[in-house]
Amino acid sequence: MANYFSEVSGKRGTPEEEEARYPRAMDKSNFEDPFTDLSDDNLTVKYTYGGSSSSMEGMVQPRIQAPIKCIAYYFEILVTNAGSEGRIATGFSTASWIDSLGSSDFKKCYYHGDTGLIHCLQGKGLTITAANKTTASTYTTGDIVGCGIDYVSQEFFFTKNGSLVGTSPKVFNGVLYPTVALHSKNEEVTVNFQPQTFRFDLVGHKTFIKGKLSVEIEKISISPSVTLDLVKSYLARYGYQNTLHALGGPDNTDSSDSDPDNNSSDSENHSSDSDPDTDPDNHPPHPPSGLEVVLRQLRASSYFCRR
C-alpha cells in the first residue's frame, strides 16, 4: 500500500492524452462492405443495401475503443432515417466478426429499434436477451438513442430521448467499441461523441453511480490500522510532513517515491517555507472522499476519470 497513491496518480495522463483516448469518429475498415457510406466527418452512416437478406448488415465502429478508466462511458446517435424496416441497432461490440486466426468469437450488446429489445451475443452463439424497462421503447426517425457502460455495476445501459430505458449485465469482458449496425435500405444515423451536447444527463447519471458506489463502500469494514497506513501513504506521497510526523510516520525517504538523482524527498518541490501543511496556496489534490479509490482498487481508475 505504501506506493499506492503513486501508482494511481501515475495512471493519469495529461488532459491532451486523456482526450485522445476517447472515440471521436466512426470507421468501417473492420466491416468493409459496398453498401455502407460514411460522411466526410465520419459521423453519419447510411446503409444502401436493398435486398431482403436478414444476415446482411452495415456496421461501423471508431478506431479507438471505449475507455475503461472511468465510472461510465456513453455515446448517442440521432436516427435521421429509419429506412424501409427500421432495423437499426446500436451498442457495443468487439472489433470484428473474424479474428486473425479466421475464427469468430464476436461479442455484442445492442439496443434494437424495431423490437425495443436489448440483445447480447456472448460469442460463439451464446445469446442473452433482456427486455427493456418501458413498454414504448422502440425507436425510429427523429429519436436520439444512447448507449453506455456502467463500470461500477458492470452493466450496459441504454437511453431514448434523454430517458433511461433499459440495462443488461455486462456478461463479457475485453476490448469493446461503440457500434452502429444498419440492416435495411436507407437507414441513416448520426453519431454524437460530445458529452456537452448529449440529450441524456450523463453528469447526473455519474453522480447517481457514485452514490451507489458510496453505499457499497460504507458496507466495507477495514481495520483501523489499515486505514492509518493508507492515510500515512497519502501524506508521505504529497509532502504533508508535519501531519505525517504527528501521526508517527517516518520521513518520506522511500527510494521508490524519490528521484534517484536527487537527495530530496517527494516534497522536493516544496521549500521549507511552503509546506503543504501550512501553505494554503500550495496544497496537492485533496484525497478522495472516504478513500473510495483505495477501498475499491479494482475500480480505482474510475474515480480519477476526467469525464
PDB file of N, CA and C in Angstrom, residues 86-123:
ATOM      1  N   GLY A  86     -36.616  -0.049 -40.378  1.00  0.00           N
ATOM      2  CA  GLY A  86     -36.322   0.453 -39.029  1.00  0.00           C
ATOM      3  C   GLY A  86     -35.577  -0.526 -38.155  1.00  0.00           C
ATOM      4  N   ARG A  87     -34.678  -1.299 -38.756  1.00  0.00           N
ATOM      5  CA  ARG A  87     -33.978  -2.348 -38.011  1.00  0.00           C
ATOM      6  C   ARG A  87     -32.597  -1.881 -37.547  1.00  0.00           C
ATOM      7  N   ILE A  88     -32.512  -0.646 -37.114  1.00  0.00           N
ATOM      8  CA  ILE A  88     -31.254  -0.093 -36.619  1.00  0.00           C
ATOM      9  C   ILE A  88     -30.937  -0.695 -35.257  1.00  0.00           C
ATOM     10  N   ALA A  89     -29.670  -0.971 -35.029  1.00  0.00           N
ATOM     11  CA  ALA A  89     -29.215  -1.463 -33.726  1.00  0.00           C
ATOM     12  C   ALA A  89     -27.949  -0.718 -33.346  1.00  0.00           C
ATOM     13  N   THR A  90     -27.797  -0.432 -32.077  1.00  0.00           N
ATOM     14  CA  THR A  90     -26.592   0.266 -31.623  1.00  0.00           C
ATOM     15  C   THR A  90     -26.232  -0.155 -30.213  1.00  0.00           C
ATOM     16  N   GLY A  91     -24.952  -0.113 -29.919  1.00  0.00           N
ATOM     17  CA  GLY A  91     -24.468  -0.542 -28.608  1.00  0.00           C
ATOM     18  C   GLY A  91     -22.957  -0.704 -28.626  1.00  0.00           C
ATOM     19  N   PHE A  92     -22.499  -1.850 -28.141  1.00  0.00           N
ATOM     20  CA  PHE A  92     -21.061  -2.108 -28.060  1.00  0.00           C
ATOM     21  C   PHE A  92     -20.750  -3.511 -28.588  1.00  0.00           C
ATOM     22  N   SER A  93     -19.572  -3.648 -29.193  1.00  0.00           N
ATOM     23  CA  SER A  93     -19.156  -4.957 -29.696  1.00  0.00           C
ATOM     24  C   SER A  93     -17.642  -5.044 -29.741  1.00  0.00           C
ATOM     25  N   THR A  94     -17.166  -6.258 -29.991  1.00  0.00           N
ATOM     26  CA  THR A  94     -15.736  -6.464 -30.179  1.00  0.00           C
ATOM     27  C   THR A  94     -15.330  -5.988 -31.565  1.00  0.00           C
ATOM     28  N   ALA A  95     -14.063  -6.156 -31.909  1.00  0.00           N
ATOM     29  CA  ALA A  95     -13.501  -5.454 -33.060  1.00  0.00           C
ATOM     30  C   ALA A  95     -14.025  -5.911 -34.416  1.00  0.00           C
ATOM     31  N   SER A  96     -14.227  -7.204 -34.637  1.00  0.00           N
ATOM     32  CA  SER A  96     -14.642  -7.651 -35.959  1.00  0.00           C
ATOM     33  C   SER A  96     -15.258  -9.037 -35.871  1.00  0.00           C
ATOM     34  N   TRP A  97     -15.904  -9.431 -36.963  1.00  0.00           N
ATOM     35  CA  TRP A  97     -16.527 -10.750 -36.984  1.00  0.00           C
ATOM     36  C   TRP A  97     -15.490 -11.865 -36.939  1.00  0.00           C
ATOM     37  N   ILE A  98     -14.412 -11.690 -37.672  1.00  0.00           N
ATOM     38  CA  ILE A  98     -13.416 -12.752 -37.829  1.00  0.00           C
ATOM     39  C   ILE A  98     -12.090 -12.292 -37.250  1.00  0.00           C
ATOM     40  N   ASP A  99     -11.491 -13.105 -36.366  1.00  0.00           N
ATOM     41  CA  ASP A  99     -10.212 -12.724 -35.782  1.00  0.00           C
ATOM     42  C   ASP A  99      -9.064 -13.118 -36.701  1.00  0.00           C
ATOM     43  N   SER A 100      -7.834 -12.871 -36.256  1.00  0.00           N
ATOM     44  CA  SER A 100      -6.656 -13.104 -37.095  1.00  0.00           C
ATOM     45  C   SER A 100      -6.457 -14.571 -37.437  1.00  0.00           C
ATOM     46  N   LEU A 101      -7.068 -15.463 -36.655  1.00  0.00           N
ATOM     47  CA  LEU A 101      -6.938 -16.897 -36.914  1.00  0.00           C
ATOM     48  C   LEU A 101      -8.082 -17.432 -37.767  1.00  0.00           C
ATOM     49  N   GLY A 102      -8.971 -16.557 -38.172  1.00  0.00           N
ATOM     50  CA  GLY A 102     -10.056 -16.970 -39.047  1.00  0.00           C
ATOM     51  C   GLY A 102     -11.262 -17.534 -38.332  1.00  0.00           C
ATOM     52  N   SER A 103     -11.335 -17.393 -37.014  1.00  0.00           N
ATOM     53  CA  SER A 103     -12.482 -17.901 -36.274  1.00  0.00           C
ATOM     54  C   SER A 103     -13.285 -16.737 -35.708  1.00  0.00           C
ATOM     55  N   SER A 104     -14.548 -17.003 -35.405  1.00  0.00           N
ATOM     56  CA  SER A 104     -15.423 -15.955 -34.920  1.00  0.00           C
ATOM     57  C   SER A 104     -15.720 -16.124 -33.434  1.00  0.00           C
ATOM     58  N   ASP A 105     -15.439 -15.094 -32.668  1.00  0.00           N
ATOM     59  CA  ASP A 105     -15.802 -15.061 -31.256  1.00  0.00           C
ATOM     60  C   ASP A 105     -16.392 -13.690 -30.974  1.00  0.00           C
ATOM     61  N   PHE A 106     -17.276 -13.278 -31.876  1.00  0.00           N
ATOM     62  CA  PHE A 106     -17.817 -11.928 -31.848  1.00  0.00           C
ATOM     63  C   PHE A 106     -18.759 -11.757 -30.657  1.00  0.00           C
ATOM     64  N   LYS A 107     -18.588 -10.648 -29.932  1.00  0.00           N
ATOM     65  CA  LYS A 107     -19.434 -10.332 -28.786  1.00  0.00           C
ATOM     66  C   LYS A 107     -20.076  -8.967 -29.014  1.00  0.00           C
ATOM     67  N   LYS A 108     -21.344  -8.866 -28.624  1.00  0.00           N
ATOM     68  CA  LYS A 108     -22.028  -7.590 -28.826  1.00  0.00           C
ATOM     69  C   LYS A 108     -23.189  -7.468 -27.851  1.00  0.00           C
ATOM     70  N   CYS A 109     -23.591  -6.228 -27.596  1.00  0.00           N
ATOM     71  CA  CYS A 109     -24.814  -5.940 -26.852  1.00  0.00           C
ATOM     72  C   CYS A 109     -25.457  -4.725 -27.507  1.00  0.00           C
ATOM     73  N   TYR A 110     -26.604  -4.925 -28.157  1.00  0.00           N
ATOM     74  CA  TYR A 110     -27.260  -3.887 -28.939  1.00  0.00           C
ATOM     75  C   TYR A 110     -28.659  -3.596 -28.406  1.00  0.00           C
ATOM     76  N   TYR A 111     -29.071  -2.359 -28.611  1.00  0.00           N
ATOM     77  CA  TYR A 111     -30.449  -1.922 -28.394  1.00  0.00           C
ATOM     78  C   TYR A 111     -31.070  -1.787 -29.784  1.00  0.00           C
ATOM     79  N   HIS A 112     -32.147  -2.549 -30.055  1.00  0.00           N
ATOM     80  CA  HIS A 112     -32.738  -2.645 -31.386  1.00  0.00           C
ATOM     81  C   HIS A 112     -33.943  -1.721 -31.537  1.00  0.00           C
ATOM     82  N   GLY A 113     -33.961  -0.979 -32.648  1.00  0.00           N
ATOM     83  CA  GLY A 113     -35.024  -0.021 -32.876  1.00  0.00           C
ATOM     84  C   GLY A 113     -36.356  -0.644 -33.207  1.00  0.00           C
ATOM     85  N   ASP A 114     -36.369  -1.760 -33.957  1.00  0.00           N
ATOM     86  CA  ASP A 114     -37.644  -2.323 -34.403  1.00  0.00           C
ATOM     87  C   ASP A 114     -38.359  -3.117 -33.313  1.00  0.00           C
ATOM     88  N   THR A 115     -37.610  -3.719 -32.388  1.00  0.00           N
ATOM     89  CA  THR A 115     -38.231  -4.519 -31.332  1.00  0.00           C
ATOM     90  C   THR A 115     -38.173  -3.858 -29.960  1.00  0.00           C
ATOM     91  N   GLY A 116     -37.270  -2.919 -29.783  1.00  0.00           N
ATOM     92  CA  GLY A 116     -37.094  -2.295 -28.480  1.00  0.00           C
ATOM     93  C   GLY A 116     -36.405  -3.181 -27.471  1.00  0.00           C
ATOM     94  N   LEU A 117     -35.800  -4.266 -27.934  1.00  0.00           N
ATOM     95  CA  LEU A 117     -35.127  -5.194 -27.035  1.00  0.00           C
ATOM     96  C   LEU A 117     -33.628  -4.951 -26.983  1.00  0.00           C
ATOM     97  N   ILE A 118     -33.046  -5.288 -25.853  1.00  0.00           N
ATOM     98  CA  ILE A 118     -31.591  -5.318 -25.703  1.00  0.00           C
ATOM     99  C   ILE A 118     -31.158  -6.752 -25.955  1.00  0.00           C
ATOM    100  N   HIS A 119     -30.271  -6.922 -26.906  1.00  0.00           N
ATOM    101  CA  HIS A 119     -29.877  -8.259 -27.342  1.00  0.00           C
ATOM    102  C   HIS A 119     -28.362  -8.400 -27.215  1.00  0.00           C
ATOM    103  N   CYS A 120     -27.916  -9.374 -26.444  1.00  0.00           N
ATOM    104  CA  CYS A 120     -26.488  -9.599 -26.244  1.00  0.00           C
ATOM    105  C   CYS A 120     -26.054 -10.935 -26.816  1.00  0.00           C
ATOM    106  N   LEU A 121     -24.980 -10.914 -27.577  1.00  0.00           N
ATOM    107  CA  LEU A 121     -24.375 -12.121 -28.112  1.00  0.00           C
ATOM    108  C   LEU A 121     -23.014 -12.287 -27.451  1.00  0.00           C
ATOM    109  N   GLN A 122     -22.838 -13.357 -26.702  1.00  0.00           N
ATOM    110  CA  GLN A 122     -21.631 -13.533 -25.929  1.00  0.00           C
ATOM    111  C   GLN A 122     -20.618 -14.429 -26.635  1.00  0.00           C
ATOM    112  N   GLY A 123     -20.523 -14.341 -27.946  1.00  0.00           N
ATOM    113  CA  GLY A 123     -19.542 -15.113 -28.686  1.00  0.00           C
ATOM    114  C   GLY A 123     -19.966 -16.550 -28.897  1.00  0.00           C
TER     115      GLY A 123
END
